[in-house]
Coordinates of C-alpha atoms and ligand atoms in Angstrom, one line a residue:
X1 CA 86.6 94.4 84.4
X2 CA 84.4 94.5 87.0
X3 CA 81.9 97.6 87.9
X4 CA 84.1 100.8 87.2
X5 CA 83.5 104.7 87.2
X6 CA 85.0 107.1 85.4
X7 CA 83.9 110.8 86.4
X8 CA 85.5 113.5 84.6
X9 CA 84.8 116.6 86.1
X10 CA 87.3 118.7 83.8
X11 CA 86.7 119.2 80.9
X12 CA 83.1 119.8 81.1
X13 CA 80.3 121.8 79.8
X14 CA 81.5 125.1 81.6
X15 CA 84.8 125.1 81.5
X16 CA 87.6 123.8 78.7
X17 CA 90.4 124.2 80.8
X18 CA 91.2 125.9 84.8
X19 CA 94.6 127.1 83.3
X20 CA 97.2 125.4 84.2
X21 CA 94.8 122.0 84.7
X22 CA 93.8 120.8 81.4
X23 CA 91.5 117.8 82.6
X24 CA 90.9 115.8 85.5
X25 CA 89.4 112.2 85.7
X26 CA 88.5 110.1 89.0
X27 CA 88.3 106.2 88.6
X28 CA 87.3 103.9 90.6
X29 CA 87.6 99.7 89.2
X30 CA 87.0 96.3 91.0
X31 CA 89.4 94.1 90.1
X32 CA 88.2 90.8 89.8
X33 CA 91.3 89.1 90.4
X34 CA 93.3 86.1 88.9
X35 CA 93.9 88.1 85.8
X36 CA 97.8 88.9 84.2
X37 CA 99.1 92.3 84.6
X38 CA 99.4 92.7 80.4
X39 CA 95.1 92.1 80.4
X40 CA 94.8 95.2 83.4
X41 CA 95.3 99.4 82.5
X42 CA 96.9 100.8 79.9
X43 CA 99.4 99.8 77.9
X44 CA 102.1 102.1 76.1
X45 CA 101.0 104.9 74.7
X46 CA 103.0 108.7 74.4
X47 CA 102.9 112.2 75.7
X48 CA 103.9 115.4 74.7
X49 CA 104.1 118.9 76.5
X50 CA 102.5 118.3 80.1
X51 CA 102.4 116.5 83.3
X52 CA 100.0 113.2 83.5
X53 CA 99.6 113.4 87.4
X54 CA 98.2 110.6 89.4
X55 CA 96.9 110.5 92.9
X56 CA 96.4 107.0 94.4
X57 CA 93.6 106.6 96.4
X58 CA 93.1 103.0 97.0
X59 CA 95.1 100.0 95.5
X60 CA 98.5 100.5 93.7
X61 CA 99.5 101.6 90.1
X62 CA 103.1 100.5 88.0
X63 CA 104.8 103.2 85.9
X64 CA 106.7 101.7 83.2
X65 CA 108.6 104.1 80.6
X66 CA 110.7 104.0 77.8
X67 CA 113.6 105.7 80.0
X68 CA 113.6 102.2 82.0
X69 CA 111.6 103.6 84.8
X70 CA 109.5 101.0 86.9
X71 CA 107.7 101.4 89.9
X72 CA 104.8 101.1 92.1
X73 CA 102.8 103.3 93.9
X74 CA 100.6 102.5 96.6
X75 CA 97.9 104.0 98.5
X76 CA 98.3 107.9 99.1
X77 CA 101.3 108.4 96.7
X78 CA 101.6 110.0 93.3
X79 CA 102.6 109.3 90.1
X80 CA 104.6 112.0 88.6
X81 CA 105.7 112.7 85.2
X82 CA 107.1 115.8 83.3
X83 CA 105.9 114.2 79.2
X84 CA 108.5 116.7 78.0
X85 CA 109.5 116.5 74.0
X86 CA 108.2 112.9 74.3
X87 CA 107.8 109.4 76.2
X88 CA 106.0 106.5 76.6
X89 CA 104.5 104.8 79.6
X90 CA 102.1 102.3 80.9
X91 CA 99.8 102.8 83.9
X92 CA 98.7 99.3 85.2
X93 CA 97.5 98.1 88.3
X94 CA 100.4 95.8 89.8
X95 CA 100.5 92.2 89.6
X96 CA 99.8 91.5 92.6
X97 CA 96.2 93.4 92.6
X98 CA 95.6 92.0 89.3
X99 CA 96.2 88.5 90.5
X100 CA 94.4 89.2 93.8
X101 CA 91.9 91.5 92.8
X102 CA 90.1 94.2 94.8
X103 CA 90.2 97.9 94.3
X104 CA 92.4 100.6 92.2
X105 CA 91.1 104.1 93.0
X106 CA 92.5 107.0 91.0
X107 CA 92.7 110.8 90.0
X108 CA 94.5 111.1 87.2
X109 CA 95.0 115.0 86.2
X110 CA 96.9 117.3 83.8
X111 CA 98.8 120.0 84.1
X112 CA 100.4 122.2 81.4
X113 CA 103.9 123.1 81.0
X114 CA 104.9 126.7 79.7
X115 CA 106.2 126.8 76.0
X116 CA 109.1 127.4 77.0
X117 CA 109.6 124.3 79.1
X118 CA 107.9 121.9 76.8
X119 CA 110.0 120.5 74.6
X120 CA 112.3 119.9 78.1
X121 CA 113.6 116.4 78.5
X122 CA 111.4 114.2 80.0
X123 CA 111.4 113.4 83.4
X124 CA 109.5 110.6 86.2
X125 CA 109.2 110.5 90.0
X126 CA 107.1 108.4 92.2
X127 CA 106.1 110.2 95.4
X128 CA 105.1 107.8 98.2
X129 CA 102.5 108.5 101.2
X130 CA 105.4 108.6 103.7
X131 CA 107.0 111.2 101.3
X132 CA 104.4 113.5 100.9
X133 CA 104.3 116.1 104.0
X134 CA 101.2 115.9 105.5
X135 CA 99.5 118.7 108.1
X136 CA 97.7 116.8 110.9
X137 CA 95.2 117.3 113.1
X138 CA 92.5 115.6 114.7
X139 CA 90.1 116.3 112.6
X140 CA 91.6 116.5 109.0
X141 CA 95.1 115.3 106.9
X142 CA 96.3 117.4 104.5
X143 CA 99.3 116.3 102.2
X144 CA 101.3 119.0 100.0
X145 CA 102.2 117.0 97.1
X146 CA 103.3 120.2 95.2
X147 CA 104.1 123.7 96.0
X148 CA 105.1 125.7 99.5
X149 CA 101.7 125.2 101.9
X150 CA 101.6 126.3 105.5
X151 CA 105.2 125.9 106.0
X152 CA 105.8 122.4 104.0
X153 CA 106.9 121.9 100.8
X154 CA 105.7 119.5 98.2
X155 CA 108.4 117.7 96.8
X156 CA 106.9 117.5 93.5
X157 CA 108.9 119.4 90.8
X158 CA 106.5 122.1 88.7
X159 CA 107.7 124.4 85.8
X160 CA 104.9 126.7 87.2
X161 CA 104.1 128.1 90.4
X162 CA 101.4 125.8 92.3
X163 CA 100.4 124.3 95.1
X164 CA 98.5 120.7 94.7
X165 CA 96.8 118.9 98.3
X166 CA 95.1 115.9 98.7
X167 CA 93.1 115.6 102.1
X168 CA 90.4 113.8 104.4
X169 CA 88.3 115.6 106.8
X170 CA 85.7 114.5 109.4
X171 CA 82.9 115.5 109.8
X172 CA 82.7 119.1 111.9
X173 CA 86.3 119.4 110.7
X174 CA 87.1 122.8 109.7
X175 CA 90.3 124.6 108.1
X176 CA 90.7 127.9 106.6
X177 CA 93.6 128.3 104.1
X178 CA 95.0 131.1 101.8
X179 CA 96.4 130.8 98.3
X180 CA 98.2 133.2 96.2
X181 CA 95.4 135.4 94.8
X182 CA 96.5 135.3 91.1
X183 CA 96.5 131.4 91.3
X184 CA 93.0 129.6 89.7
X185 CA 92.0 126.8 91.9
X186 CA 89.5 124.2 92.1
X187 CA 88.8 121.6 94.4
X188 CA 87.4 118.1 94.2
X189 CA 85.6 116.0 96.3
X190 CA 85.5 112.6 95.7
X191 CA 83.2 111.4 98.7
X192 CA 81.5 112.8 101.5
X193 CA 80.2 116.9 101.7
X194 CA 81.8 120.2 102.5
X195 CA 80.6 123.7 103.3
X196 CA 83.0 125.5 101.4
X197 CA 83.1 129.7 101.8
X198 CA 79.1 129.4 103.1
X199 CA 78.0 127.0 99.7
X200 CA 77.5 123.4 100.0
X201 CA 79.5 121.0 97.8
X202 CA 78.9 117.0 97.4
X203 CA 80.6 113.9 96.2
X204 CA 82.2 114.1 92.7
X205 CA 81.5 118.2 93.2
X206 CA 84.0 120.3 91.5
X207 CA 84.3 123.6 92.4
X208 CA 86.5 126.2 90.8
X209 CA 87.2 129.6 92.3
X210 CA 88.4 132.9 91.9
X211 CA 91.0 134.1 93.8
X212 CA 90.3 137.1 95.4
X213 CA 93.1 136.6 98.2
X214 CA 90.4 135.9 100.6
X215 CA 90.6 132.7 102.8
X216 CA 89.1 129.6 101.8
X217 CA 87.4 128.0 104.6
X218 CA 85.6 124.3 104.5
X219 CA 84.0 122.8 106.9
X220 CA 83.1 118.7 106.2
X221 CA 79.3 117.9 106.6
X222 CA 80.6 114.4 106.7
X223 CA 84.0 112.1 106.0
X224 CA 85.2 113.9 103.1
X225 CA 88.5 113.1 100.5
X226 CA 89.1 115.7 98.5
X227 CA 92.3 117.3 96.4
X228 CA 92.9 121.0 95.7
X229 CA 94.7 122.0 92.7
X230 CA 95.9 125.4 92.8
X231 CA 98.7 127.0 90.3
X232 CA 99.6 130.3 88.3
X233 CA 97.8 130.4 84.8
X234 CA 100.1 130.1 82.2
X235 CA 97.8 132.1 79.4
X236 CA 99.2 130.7 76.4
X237 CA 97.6 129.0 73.5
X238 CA 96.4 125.6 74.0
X239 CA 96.6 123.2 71.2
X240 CA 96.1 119.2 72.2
X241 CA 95.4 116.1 70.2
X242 CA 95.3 112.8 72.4
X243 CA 97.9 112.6 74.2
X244 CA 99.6 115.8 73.0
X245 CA 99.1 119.1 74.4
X246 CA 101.0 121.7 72.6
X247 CA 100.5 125.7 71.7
X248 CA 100.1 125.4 68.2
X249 CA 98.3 122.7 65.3
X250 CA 101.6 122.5 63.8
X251 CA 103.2 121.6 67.0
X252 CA 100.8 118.9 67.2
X253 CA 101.2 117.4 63.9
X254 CA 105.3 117.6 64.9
X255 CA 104.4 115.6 67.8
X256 CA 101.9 113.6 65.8
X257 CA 104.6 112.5 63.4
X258 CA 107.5 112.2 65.8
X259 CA 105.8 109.4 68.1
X260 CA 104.9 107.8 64.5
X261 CA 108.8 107.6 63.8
X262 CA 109.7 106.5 67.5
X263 CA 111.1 109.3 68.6
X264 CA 109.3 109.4 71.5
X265 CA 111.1 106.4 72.4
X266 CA 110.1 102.7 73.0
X267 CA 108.3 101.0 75.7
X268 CA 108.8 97.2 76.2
X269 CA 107.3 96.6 79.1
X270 CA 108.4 93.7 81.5
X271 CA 106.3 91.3 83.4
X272 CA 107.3 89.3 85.9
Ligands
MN1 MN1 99.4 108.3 80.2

């Protein structure tokens, strides 16, 4: 591979989890090109009892599953996938960008799924930049990936109330936005600066805030991308292993020895 960051702002030293959000990671890789899909990302591997989300930033990433789902998703669309009682996917870059190289740029983040809802069947869907409803003005983009926002609605499917943005700003852009006051959000910046409620916030920044039902109001310092992930807290236990997250250690040795036996199902991943 060539030169590649990984950042991962969540977990970190402050902060285990910003229930519902268990962890978020930003990557950025040069791919150096002429090189098989099978030697690029990540190859099969399970999940249990959350949502892997990923936001596309630059480049494209393949989904395969062992439900049979395949696809691609390019610039500015998600990734989205409810793990459920068990599945198993690959996250690769396409064969195309492996073959022609150049850049993959990703967030990949977790969110949690009430007990109640974690042993649902598993479910997949790829949102696409044109599909995401996107607020737009002169000075800033924002799309509503999940969750009612200013009138849109996200067409992602949550088991928990939320509302998840991705956005670009310019410089002297402002907006001001409210968000139910019992939701935890955070936001992310994965370039540029923003003045965000009168404090200063940079490149690879997380901030986290307390809902107090006052209005959030950010003006960019310069070009800025950023994401805002905003939901309910479920306040359960947590209990995760890997690629498990579950509520309890037993849970997780269940899950531990279920994806041993195959129950999680089997990924034979085809390429073309
Ligand atoms: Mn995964």
């Amino acid at each position: 591979m060539g030169g590649h960051i990984i950042e991962q702002p969540l977990p970190n030293v402050q902060m285990q989890q910003l229930d519902p959000f268990l962890l978020v990671h930003h990557a950025e890789w040069e791919l150096k090109g002429n090189q098989k899909q099978q030697e690029v990302g990540i190859g099969g591997h399970p999940h249990r009892g959350f949502s892997p989300v990923t936001f596309v930033f630059q480049g494209d990433v393949r989904h395969q599953d062992s439900f049979g789902n395949d696809e691609i998703v390019k610039a500015g669309g998600t990734q989205w996938m409810h793990a459920g009682k068990g599945i198993v996917h690959s996250e690769r870059p396409s064969a195309e960008l492996a073959m022609q190289g150049g850049l993959q740029e990703i967030i990949q983040f977790w969110v949690n799924t009430p007990a109640a809802h974690k042993m649902a069947p598993p479910s997949y869907q790829p949102i696409t930049a044109e599909h995401t409803p996107t607020l737009k003005a002169e000075l800033y983009k924002i799309g509503v990936v999940a969750g009612e926002f200013e009138g849109l609605v996200g067409p992602a499917p949550t088991f928990s109330p939320m509302t998840l943005l991705r956005g670009v700003i310019k410089t002297k852009g402002s907006y001001k936005f409210e968000l139910p006051s019992s939701f935890n959000t955070l936001i992310y910046l994965l370039d540029g600066g923003l003045n965000i409620n009168g404090q200063n916030a940079t490149r690879k920044d997380l901030i986290w805030l307390d809902n107090d039902g006052d209005a959030i109001e950010m003006t960019a310092l310069e070009d800025t991308r950023f994401i805002v992930l905003s939901g309910e807290p479920i306040n359960e236990e947590v209990s995760s292993y890997g690629p498990f997250v579950m509520n309890t250690q037993t849970e997780i040795m269940q899950a531990l020895r279920d994806s041993q036996m195959g129950k999680m199902g089997v990924l034979i991943e085809n390429f073309d």
